[in-house]
GROMACS .gro file of C-alpha atoms in nm:
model
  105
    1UNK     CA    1   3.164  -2.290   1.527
    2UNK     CA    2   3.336  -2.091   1.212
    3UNK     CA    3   3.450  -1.765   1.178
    4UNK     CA    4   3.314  -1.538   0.881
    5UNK     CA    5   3.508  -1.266   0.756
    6UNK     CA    6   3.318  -0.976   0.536
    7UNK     CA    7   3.547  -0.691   0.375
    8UNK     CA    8   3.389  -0.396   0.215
    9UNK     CA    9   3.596  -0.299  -0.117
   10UNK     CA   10   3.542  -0.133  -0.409
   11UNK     CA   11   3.624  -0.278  -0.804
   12UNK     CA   12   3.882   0.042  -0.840
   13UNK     CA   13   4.102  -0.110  -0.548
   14UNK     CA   14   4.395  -0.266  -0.632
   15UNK     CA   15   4.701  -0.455  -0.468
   16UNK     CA   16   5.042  -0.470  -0.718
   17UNK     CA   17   4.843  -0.302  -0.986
   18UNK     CA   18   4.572  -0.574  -0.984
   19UNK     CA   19   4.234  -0.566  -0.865
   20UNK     CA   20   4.229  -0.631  -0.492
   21UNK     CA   21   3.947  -0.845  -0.466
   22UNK     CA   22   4.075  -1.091  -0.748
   23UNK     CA   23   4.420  -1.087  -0.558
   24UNK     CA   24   4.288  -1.194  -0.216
   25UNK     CA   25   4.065  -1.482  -0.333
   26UNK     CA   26   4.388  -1.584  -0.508
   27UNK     CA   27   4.559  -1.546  -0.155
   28UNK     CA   28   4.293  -1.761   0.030
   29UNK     CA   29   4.284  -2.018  -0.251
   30UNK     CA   30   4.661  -2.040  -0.136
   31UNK     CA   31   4.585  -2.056   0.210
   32UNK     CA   32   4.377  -2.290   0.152
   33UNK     CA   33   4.042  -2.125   0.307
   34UNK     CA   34   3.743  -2.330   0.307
   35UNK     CA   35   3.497  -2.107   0.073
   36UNK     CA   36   3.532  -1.767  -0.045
   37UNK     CA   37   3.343  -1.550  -0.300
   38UNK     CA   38   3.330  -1.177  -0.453
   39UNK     CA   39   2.999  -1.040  -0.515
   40UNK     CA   40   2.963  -0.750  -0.776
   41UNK     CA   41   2.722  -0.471  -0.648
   42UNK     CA   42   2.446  -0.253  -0.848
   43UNK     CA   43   2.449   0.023  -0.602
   44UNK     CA   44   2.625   0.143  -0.306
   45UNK     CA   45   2.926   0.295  -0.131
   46UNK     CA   46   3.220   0.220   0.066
   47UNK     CA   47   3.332   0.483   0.369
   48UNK     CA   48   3.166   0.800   0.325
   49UNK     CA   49   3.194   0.764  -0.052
   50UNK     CA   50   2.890   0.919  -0.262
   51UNK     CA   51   2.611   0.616  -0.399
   52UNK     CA   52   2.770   0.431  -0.649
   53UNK     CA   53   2.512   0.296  -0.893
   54UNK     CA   54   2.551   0.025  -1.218
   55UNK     CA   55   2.462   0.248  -1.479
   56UNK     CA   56   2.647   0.243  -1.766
   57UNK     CA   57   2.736   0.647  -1.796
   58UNK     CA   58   2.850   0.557  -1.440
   59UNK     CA   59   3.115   0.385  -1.567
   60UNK     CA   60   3.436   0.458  -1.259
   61UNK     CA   61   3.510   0.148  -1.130
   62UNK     CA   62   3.384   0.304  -0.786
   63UNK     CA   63   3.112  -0.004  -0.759
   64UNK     CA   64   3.106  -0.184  -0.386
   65UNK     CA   65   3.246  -0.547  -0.423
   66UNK     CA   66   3.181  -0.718  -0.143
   67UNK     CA   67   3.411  -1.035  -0.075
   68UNK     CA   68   3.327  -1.269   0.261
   69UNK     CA   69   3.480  -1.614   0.366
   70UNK     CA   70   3.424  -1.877   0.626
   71UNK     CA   71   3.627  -2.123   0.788
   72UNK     CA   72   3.782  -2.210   1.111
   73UNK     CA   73   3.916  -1.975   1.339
   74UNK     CA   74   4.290  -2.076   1.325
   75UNK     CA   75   4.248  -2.072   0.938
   76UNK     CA   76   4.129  -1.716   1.010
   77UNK     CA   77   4.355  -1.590   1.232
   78UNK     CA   78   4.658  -1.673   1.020
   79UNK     CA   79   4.538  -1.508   0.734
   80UNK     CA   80   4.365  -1.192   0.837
   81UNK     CA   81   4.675  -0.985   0.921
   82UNK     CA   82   4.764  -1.010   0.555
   83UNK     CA   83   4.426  -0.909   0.443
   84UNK     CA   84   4.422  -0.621   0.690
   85UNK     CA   85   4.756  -0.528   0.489
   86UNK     CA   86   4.584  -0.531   0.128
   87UNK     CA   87   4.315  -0.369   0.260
   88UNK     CA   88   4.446  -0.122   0.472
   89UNK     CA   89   4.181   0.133   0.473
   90UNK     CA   90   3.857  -0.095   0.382
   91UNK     CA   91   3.597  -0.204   0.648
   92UNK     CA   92   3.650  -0.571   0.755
   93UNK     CA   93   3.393  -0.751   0.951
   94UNK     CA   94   3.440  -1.073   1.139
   95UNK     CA   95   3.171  -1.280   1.316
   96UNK     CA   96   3.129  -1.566   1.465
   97UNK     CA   97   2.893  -1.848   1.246
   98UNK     CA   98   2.718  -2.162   1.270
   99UNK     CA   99   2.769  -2.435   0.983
  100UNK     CA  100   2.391  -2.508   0.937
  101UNK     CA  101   2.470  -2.748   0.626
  102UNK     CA  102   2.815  -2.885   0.456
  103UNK     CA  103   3.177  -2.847   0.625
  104UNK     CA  104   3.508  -2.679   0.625
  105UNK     CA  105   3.674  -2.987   0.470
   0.00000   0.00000   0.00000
């Protein structure tokens, strides 16, 4: 059993004047979390935000970026009061997963 964390951002958060979601992968690379990516959205919206679309005369930085990790539950637990620092006010999803294929190693 792993544990899969999913936070909600958006590309116009930032943590020390950096973007947010660039800053925690760097923080789980640290912590040396299993597998982690940031996906880029077209459309959507965090909170009760407005839709958020990718066209260019949108350009805000408002865009959903969606970031999501796995690994074990220990490796979890030790990192996810940190994140729920850096993303104080951002939804953050955890659920329990089964490793179908590949590891945590």
């Amino acid at each position: 059993m792993a544990v899969q964390i999913t936070l909600y951002l958006n590309e116009a958060d930032q943590w020390h004047h950096k973007p947010l979601y660039l800053e925690i992968l760097n923080l789980l690379r640290k912590e040396n979390v299993a597998d982690a990516a940031a996906f880029h959205a077209v459309a959507g919206f965090t909170g009760r935000a407005r839709v958020q679309t990718a066209h260019l005369v949108d350009v805000g930085g408002k865009l959903p970026v969606v970031l999501t990790f796995v690994d074990t539950d220990e490796h979890v637990s030790r990192v996810l009061p940190t994140l729920r620092e850096m993303a104080a006010h951002r939804l953050i999803v955890r659920e329990n997963v089964v490793i179908e294929q590949g590891s945590l190693d």
